[in-house]
Amino acid sequence: MSFSDDIRYFMDHITSLESTLPSLMVFSSSTVKQAEEKFNNYIKEGHATIVADDSESTTYRIESENLYQFQRLKRKLHNVEIAYKTIPRGFIVSLVSQYDAFLGRLIRTMFNVKPEKLNSSEKNMQFSEIIKFNSIEDIKEAIIEKEVETVLRKSHSEQFDWLENKLSIKLREGLEIWPCFIELTERRNLFVHCDGVISSQYLRVCRENGVMNDSEDTQSFQLNVSPKYFRKSVDCIFEIGVKLAHVMWRKLQDEDREAADSNLIEICFDLIYRGKYKLAITLLDFATDVIKKYASEENRLTFIINKAQAYKWDGDNNKCKQILNKVDWSAYQDIYQIANAVLLDDFKSASLIMKKLAKNESINKNIYIEWPLFKEFRKSQFFIDTYKELFGEEFGTVNETIEKDNRNDIAFDEAASNKEKTDE
């Protein structure tokens, strides 16, 4: 059990939900369209006649012999429309559930790496309970389990109160995503308990935590989940989870800072690779402006380079330059100098550094093919000529496998476009 394992498990499950919902919504949308077509065709074929139609309802005149089929088609359409609305709600519930499970794992890891944190636990055990255990370790595990259960029963705001007390640190200071997180967890509660209908508790908790509600978000209004809201929720849970885990990890295991740095670098690189630049920027701002203490200078520079490229690929070239200009890259290794050059679009200098790097056995052609850092450089003639000179082959096509689920984001948007206003 480790913070690294906890984070990996959490990320895998969050991203699996993110990639799966679009596929389900494409299928669900197709099912709704098919049901609509069958119902409408039945009407067009003359089996039922519209006698009244307004914004509230439609009245049909139906021959008795056609009533059963009419009701069957109507019920089918009604059911699939409910499913279309309900499926995204279920994914929001799952997102928050994954966070809750993750928090439980983080707390268990905290108590295992720092058992002394249990000293302040108020959990008591009767002698009759103690004698049932085989060892002190079993007793410790039972107390940890009780502590975790107690924390998870609290509201999400109270959970942070508990963590801040245990860690002696202000976790919410400067955490801009906090209102979004609270609204999401409260909306999850509405879906589980109130069919999404806004309650007075939802409004009160949102107000207390600085949530800016839309004008339509008043009591008795029913909330749903649009594609935009779901993507925002995934990023929110991802950000809260990763930041919380890294604060705890670095606070409780300072000696493990190299592993923590490597973990966060890998997370941010993966986000950039997948084109999730805004979330990458958020975590890289956290890495450079909040953490500030690193296992090595190389790790610090890597965070800076990744932060600069995340801004560049997100369309903010000026911010990218501002970040890079704060460092004298000539004082550092060639790998950092070429990163600076390509991000400033100085491809001539980059090609010269590329030739110098060819002497470094740890730098191979795959980094030029795979790293998003070089994606604009790869289009230049400087790169094409240098690549051929160094590797003795033309820079051409490569084989790449794409997970099918990851290709459905656009389809999800298109399938839901007609319902966007209603869903939000």
GROMACS .gro file of N, CA, C and O in nm, residues 320-399:
model
  320
  320CYS      N    1   0.344   3.114  -2.235
  320CYS     CA    2   0.453   3.018  -2.253
  320CYS      C    3   0.588   3.090  -2.253
  320CYS      O    4   0.682   3.049  -2.183
  321LYS      N    5   0.599   3.198  -2.329
  321LYS     CA    6   0.724   3.273  -2.336
  321LYS      C    7   0.760   3.335  -2.201
  321LYS      O    8   0.877   3.337  -2.162
  322GLN      N    9   0.659   3.387  -2.130
  322GLN     CA   10   0.685   3.446  -1.998
  322GLN      C   11   0.746   3.345  -1.903
  322GLN      O   12   0.840   3.376  -1.828
  323ILE      N   13   0.693   3.224  -1.906
  323ILE     CA   14   0.744   3.118  -1.818
  323ILE      C   15   0.887   3.083  -1.854
  323ILE      O   16   0.974   3.071  -1.767
  324LEU      N   17   0.914   3.067  -1.983
  324LEU     CA   18   1.048   3.028  -2.028
  324LEU      C   19   1.151   3.137  -2.002
  324LEU      O   20   1.267   3.108  -1.968
  325ASN      N   21   1.111   3.263  -2.019
  325ASN     CA   22   1.205   3.373  -2.005
  325ASN      C   23   1.252   3.397  -1.862
  325ASN      O   24   1.347   3.473  -1.838
  326LYS      N   25   1.188   3.332  -1.766
  326LYS     CA   26   1.229   3.346  -1.626
  326LYS      C   27   1.349   3.258  -1.591
  326LYS      O   28   1.403   3.267  -1.481
  327VAL      N   29   1.390   3.173  -1.685
  327VAL     CA   30   1.500   3.080  -1.660
  327VAL      C   31   1.610   3.102  -1.764
  327VAL      O   32   1.582   3.120  -1.883
  328ASP      N   33   1.736   3.098  -1.720
  328ASP     CA   34   1.850   3.104  -1.811
  328ASP      C   35   1.882   2.962  -1.854
  328ASP      O   36   1.960   2.892  -1.790
  329TRP      N   37   1.823   2.920  -1.965
  329TRP     CA   38   1.834   2.781  -2.007
  329TRP      C   39   1.974   2.745  -2.057
  329TRP      O   40   2.010   2.627  -2.061
  330SER      N   41   2.054   2.845  -2.092
  330SER     CA   42   2.190   2.817  -2.139
  330SER      C   43   2.276   2.756  -2.029
  330SER      O   44   2.381   2.697  -2.057
  331ALA      N   45   2.232   2.771  -1.905
  331ALA     CA   46   2.309   2.717  -1.793
  331ALA      C   47   2.278   2.570  -1.766
  331ALA      O   48   2.339   2.508  -1.678
  332TYR      N   49   2.183   2.514  -1.842
  332TYR     CA   50   2.139   2.378  -1.814
  332TYR      C   51   2.168   2.283  -1.931
  332TYR      O   52   2.218   2.326  -2.037
  333GLN      N   53   2.137   2.158  -1.912
  333GLN     CA   54   2.169   2.054  -2.009
  333GLN      C   55   2.100   2.078  -2.143
  333GLN      O   56   1.999   2.148  -2.152
  334ASP      N   57   2.155   2.012  -2.246
  334ASP     CA   58   2.103   2.030  -2.382
  334ASP      C   59   1.956   1.993  -2.395
  334ASP      O   60   1.883   2.054  -2.474
  335ILE      N   61   1.911   1.893  -2.321
  335ILE     CA   62   1.772   1.850  -2.333
  335ILE      C   63   1.676   1.962  -2.293
  335ILE      O   64   1.567   1.977  -2.350
  336TYR      N   65   1.717   2.045  -2.196
  336TYR     CA   66   1.634   2.158  -2.155
  336TYR      C   67   1.647   2.273  -2.255
  336TYR      O   68   1.551   2.347  -2.280
  337GLN      N   69   1.766   2.285  -2.313
  337GLN     CA   70   1.787   2.390  -2.413
  337GLN      C   71   1.705   2.364  -2.539
  337GLN      O   72   1.649   2.457  -2.598
  338ILE      N   73   1.698   2.239  -2.582
  338ILE     CA   74   1.619   2.210  -2.701
  338ILE      C   75   1.469   2.228  -2.673
  338ILE      O   76   1.394   2.272  -2.759
  339ALA      N   77   1.428   2.197  -2.550
  339ALA     CA   78   1.288   2.218  -2.512
  339ALA      C   79   1.254   2.367  -2.519
  339ALA      O   80   1.149   2.405  -2.573
  340ASN      N   81   1.343   2.450  -2.467
  340ASN     CA   82   1.323   2.595  -2.473
  340ASN      C   83   1.317   2.643  -2.618
  340ASN      O   84   1.230   2.723  -2.656
  341ALA      N   85   1.406   2.591  -2.701
  341ALA     CA   86   1.414   2.635  -2.841
  341ALA      C   87   1.288   2.599  -2.918
  341ALA      O   88   1.232   2.682  -2.991
  342VAL      N   89   1.241   2.477  -2.905
  342VAL     CA   90   1.123   2.436  -2.984
  342VAL      C   91   0.998   2.509  -2.938
  342VAL      O   92   0.910   2.540  -3.019
  343LEU      N   93   0.988   2.538  -2.808
  343LEU     CA   94   0.870   2.609  -2.758
  343LEU      C   95   0.871   2.756  -2.800
  343LEU      O   96   0.765   2.819  -2.808
  344LEU      N   97   0.990   2.809  -2.830
  344LEU     CA   98   1.001   2.945  -2.882
  344LEU      C   99   1.000   2.946  -3.035
  344LEU      O  100   1.024   3.051  -3.096
  345ASP      N  101   0.979   2.830  -3.094
  345ASP     CA  102   0.975   2.814  -3.241
  345ASP      C  103   1.107   2.850  -3.307
  345ASP      O  104   1.112   2.887  -3.426
  346ASP      N  105   1.216   2.835  -3.232
  346ASP     CA  106   1.350   2.856  -3.288
  346ASP      C  107   1.401   2.721  -3.337
  346ASP      O  108   1.486   2.656  -3.274
  347PHE      N  109   1.350   2.678  -3.451
  347PHE     CA  110   1.377   2.542  -3.499
  347PHE      C  111   1.520   2.526  -3.552
  347PHE      O  112   1.574   2.416  -3.551
  348LYS      N  113   1.580   2.635  -3.597
  348LYS     CA  114   1.719   2.626  -3.644
  348LYS      C  115   1.811   2.591  -3.527
  348LYS      O  116   1.895   2.500  -3.538
  349SER      N  117   1.793   2.660  -3.415
  349SER     CA  118   1.875   2.629  -3.296
  349SER      C  119   1.844   2.490  -3.244
  349SER      O  120   1.933   2.416  -3.201
  350ALA      N  121   1.717   2.453  -3.250
  350ALA     CA  122   1.676   2.322  -3.202
  350ALA      C  123   1.743   2.211  -3.281
  350ALA      O  124   1.784   2.109  -3.226
  351SER      N  125   1.757   2.230  -3.413
  351SER     CA  126   1.820   2.126  -3.494
  351SER      C  127   1.968   2.111  -3.459
  351SER      O  128   2.022   2.000  -3.461
  352LEU      N  129   2.035   2.223  -3.425
  352LEU     CA  130   2.175   2.217  -3.385
  352LEU      C  131   2.191   2.143  -3.252
  352LEU      O  132   2.282   2.061  -3.235
  353ILE      N  133   2.101   2.172  -3.158
  353ILE     CA  134   2.105   2.104  -3.028
  353ILE      C  135   2.072   1.956  -3.046
  353ILE      O  136   2.126   1.870  -2.978
  354MET      N  137   1.983   1.927  -3.138
  354MET     CA  138   1.945   1.789  -3.167
  354MET      C  139   2.067   1.708  -3.210
  354MET      O  140   2.083   1.590  -3.172
  355LYS      N  141   2.155   1.770  -3.287
  355LYS     CA  142   2.277   1.702  -3.329
  355LYS      C  143   2.371   1.678  -3.212
  355LYS      O  144   2.435   1.573  -3.203
  356LYS      N  145   2.378   1.773  -3.120
  356LYS     CA  146   2.461   1.754  -3.000
  356LYS      C  147   2.406   1.642  -2.913
  356LYS      O  148   2.480   1.563  -2.857
  357LEU      N  149   2.274   1.635  -2.905
  357LEU     CA  150   2.210   1.533  -2.822
  357LEU      C  151   2.228   1.392  -2.878
  357LEU      O  152   2.212   1.293  -2.806
  358ALA      N  153   2.260   1.382  -3.006
  358ALA     CA  154   2.278   1.251  -3.068
  358ALA      C  155   2.391   1.172  -3.002
  358ALA      O  156   2.394   1.048  -3.008
  359LYS      N  157   2.482   1.242  -2.937
  359LYS     CA  158   2.593   1.176  -2.867
  359LYS      C  159   2.549   1.115  -2.734
  359LYS      O  160   2.622   1.037  -2.675
  360ASN      N  161   2.432   1.155  -2.688
  360ASN     CA  162   2.379   1.105  -2.560
  360ASN      C  163   2.299   0.978  -2.586
  360ASN      O  164   2.195   0.981  -2.649
  361GLU      N  165   2.347   0.865  -2.537
  361GLU     CA  166   2.283   0.737  -2.564
  361GLU      C  167   2.143   0.726  -2.504
  361GLU      O  168   2.062   0.645  -2.546
  362SER      N  169   2.115   0.806  -2.402
  362SER     CA  170   1.983   0.799  -2.339
  362SER      C  171   1.876   0.872  -2.420
  362SER      O  172   1.758   0.861  -2.392
  363ILE      N  173   1.919   0.948  -2.520
  363ILE     CA  174   1.825   1.020  -2.606
  363ILE      C  175   1.814   0.945  -2.738
  363ILE      O  176   1.909   0.938  -2.815
  364ASN      N  177   1.697   0.887  -2.765
  364ASN     CA  178   1.678   0.814  -2.889
  364ASN      C  179   1.570   0.878  -2.974
  364ASN      O  180   1.503   0.972  -2.931
  365LYS      N  181   1.554   0.826  -3.095
  365LYS     CA  182   1.462   0.889  -3.190
  365LYS      C  183   1.317   0.885  -3.144
  365LYS      O  184   1.235   0.966  -3.190
  366ASN      N  185   1.284   0.793  -3.054
  366ASN     CA  186   1.144   0.781  -3.010
  366ASN      C  187   1.094   0.906  -2.941
  366ASN      O  188   0.975   0.938  -2.949
  367ILE      N  189   1.183   0.976  -2.869
  367ILE     CA  190   1.136   1.097  -2.800
  367ILE      C  191   1.093   1.203  -2.901
  367ILE      O  192   1.001   1.280  -2.875
  368TYR      N  193   1.161   1.207  -3.015
  368TYR     CA  194   1.124   1.305  -3.117
  368TYR      C  195   0.993   1.266  -3.186
  368TYR      O  196   0.918   1.353  -3.233
  369ILE      N  197   0.965   1.136  -3.190
  369ILE     CA  198   0.843   1.088  -3.253
  369ILE      C  199   0.723   1.100  -3.160
  369ILE      O  200   0.613   1.134  -3.201
  370GLU      N  201   0.744   1.073  -3.030
  370GLU     CA  202   0.634   1.057  -2.936
  370GLU      C  203   0.604   1.181  -2.851
  370GLU      O  204   0.488   1.208  -2.820
  371TRP      N  205   0.705   1.254  -2.810
  371TRP     CA  206   0.682   1.363  -2.715
  371TRP      C  207   0.601   1.475  -2.780
  371TRP      O  208   0.637   1.525  -2.887
  372PRO      N  209   0.494   1.521  -2.714
  372PRO     CA  210   0.417   1.635  -2.766
  372PRO      C  211   0.501   1.762  -2.772
  372PRO      O  212   0.470   1.853  -2.850
  373LEU      N  213   0.607   1.769  -2.695
  373LEU     CA  214   0.697   1.884  -2.695
  373LEU      C  215   0.745   1.918  -2.836
  373LEU      O  216   0.761   2.035  -2.872
  374PHE      N  217   0.765   1.815  -2.919
  374PHE     CA  218   0.823   1.835  -3.052
  374PHE      C  219   0.720   1.837  -3.165
  374PHE      O  220   0.758   1.830  -3.282
  375LYS      N  221   0.593   1.848  -3.132
  375LYS     CA  222   0.492   1.829  -3.237
  375LYS      C  223   0.497   1.937  -3.345
  375LYS      O  224   0.470   1.907  -3.462
  376GLU      N  225   0.532   2.061  -3.313
  376GLU     CA  226   0.546   2.165  -3.416
  376GLU      C  227   0.683   2.156  -3.482
  376GLU      O  228   0.696   2.178  -3.604
  377PHE      N  229   0.783   2.124  -3.405
  377PHE     CA  230   0.919   2.107  -3.458
  377PHE      C  231   0.922   1.997  -3.564
  377PHE      O  232   0.990   2.009  -3.667
  378ARG      N  233   0.845   1.891  -3.542
  378ARG     CA  234   0.842   1.778  -3.637
  378ARG      C  235   0.792   1.819  -3.775
  378ARG      O  236   0.819   1.752  -3.875
  379LYS      N  237   0.717   1.929  -3.783
  379LYS     CA  238   0.662   1.974  -3.911
  379LYS      C  239   0.763   2.056  -3.992
  379LYS      O  240   0.740   2.083  -4.111
  380SER      N  241   0.872   2.097  -3.927
  380SER     CA  242   0.968   2.186  -3.993
  380SER      C  243   1.069   2.108  -4.077
  380SER      O  244   1.100   1.993  -4.050
  381GLN      N  245   1.123   2.176  -4.178
  381GLN     CA  246   1.225   2.115  -4.263
  381GLN      C  247   1.353   2.095  -4.184
  381GLN      O  248   1.429   2.000  -4.211
  382PHE      N  249   1.378   2.183  -4.087
  382PHE     CA  250   1.496   2.166  -4.001
  382PHE      C  251   1.494   2.030  -3.934
  382PHE      O  252   1.595   1.958  -3.932
  383PHE      N  253   1.379   1.994  -3.881
  383PHE     CA  254   1.368   1.864  -3.813
  383PHE      C  255   1.380   1.749  -3.912
  383PHE      O  256   1.454   1.652  -3.888
  384ILE      N  257   1.310   1.756  -4.023
  384ILE     CA  258   1.309   1.647  -4.121
  384ILE      C  259   1.450   1.618  -4.170
  384ILE      O  260   1.493   1.503  -4.178
  385ASP      N  261   1.527   1.725  -4.202
  385ASP     CA  262   1.663   1.707  -4.251
  385ASP      C  263   1.755   1.651  -4.142
  385ASP      O  264   1.837   1.562  -4.168
  386THR      N  265   1.742   1.704  -4.021
  386THR     CA  266   1.828   1.660  -3.911
  386THR      C  267   1.798   1.517  -3.872
  386THR      O  268   1.888   1.438  -3.841
  387TYR      N  269   1.671   1.483  -3.871
  387TYR     CA  270   1.630   1.346  -3.836
  387TYR      C  271   1.692   1.246  -3.934
  387TYR      O  272   1.746   1.143  -3.894
  388LYS      N  273   1.686   1.279  -4.062
  388LYS     CA  274   1.743   1.188  -4.163
  388LYS      C  275   1.893   1.176  -4.147
  388LYS      O  276   1.951   1.067  -4.160
  389GLU      N  277   1.957   1.289  -4.119
  389GLU     CA  278   2.103   1.290  -4.100
  389GLU      C  279   2.146   1.205  -3.981
  389GLU      O  280   2.245   1.130  -3.989
  390LEU      N  281   2.071   1.213  -3.872
  390LEU     CA  282   2.109   1.144  -3.749
  390LEU      C  283   2.072   0.997  -3.748
  390LEU      O  284   2.147   0.913  -3.696
  391PHE      N  285   1.957   0.965  -3.806
  391PHE     CA  286   1.904   0.828  -3.793
  391PHE      C  287   1.905   0.749  -3.924
  391PHE      O  288   1.865   0.632  -3.925
  392GLY      N  289   1.950   0.815  -4.032
  392GLY     CA  290   1.965   0.743  -4.158
  392GLY      C  291   1.836   0.697  -4.221
  392GLY      O  292   1.836   0.600  -4.298
  393GLU      N  293   1.727   0.764  -4.191
  393GLU     CA  294   1.598   0.726  -4.250
  393GLU      C  295   1.509   0.849  -4.258
  393GLU      O  296   1.527   0.947  -4.185
  394GLU      N  297   1.414   0.842  -4.349
  394GLU     CA  298   1.318   0.952  -4.363
  394GLU      C  299   1.224   0.951  -4.244
  394GLU      O  300   1.184   0.846  -4.194
  395PHE      N  301   1.189   1.073  -4.199
  395PHE     CA  302   1.086   1.082  -4.095
  395PHE      C  303   0.951   1.066  -4.162
  395PHE      O  304   0.910   1.147  -4.244
  396GLY      N  305   0.885   0.955  -4.130
  396GLY     CA  306   0.758   0.926  -4.197
  396GLY      C  307   0.651   0.883  -4.101
  396GLY      O  308   0.644   0.927  -3.986
  397THR      N  309   0.569   0.793  -4.145
  397THR     CA  310   0.456   0.748  -4.064
  397THR      C  311   0.500   0.643  -3.963
  397THR      O  312   0.599   0.571  -3.984
  398VAL      N  313   0.425   0.635  -3.855
  398VAL     CA  314   0.447   0.534  -3.752
  398VAL      C  315   0.314   0.470  -3.719
  398VAL      O  316   0.207   0.527  -3.744
  399ASN      N  317   0.318   0.351  -3.666
  399ASN     CA  318   0.196   0.282  -3.623
  399ASN      C  319   0.157   0.327  -3.484
  399ASN      O  320   0.243   0.336  -3.395
   0.00000   0.00000   0.00000
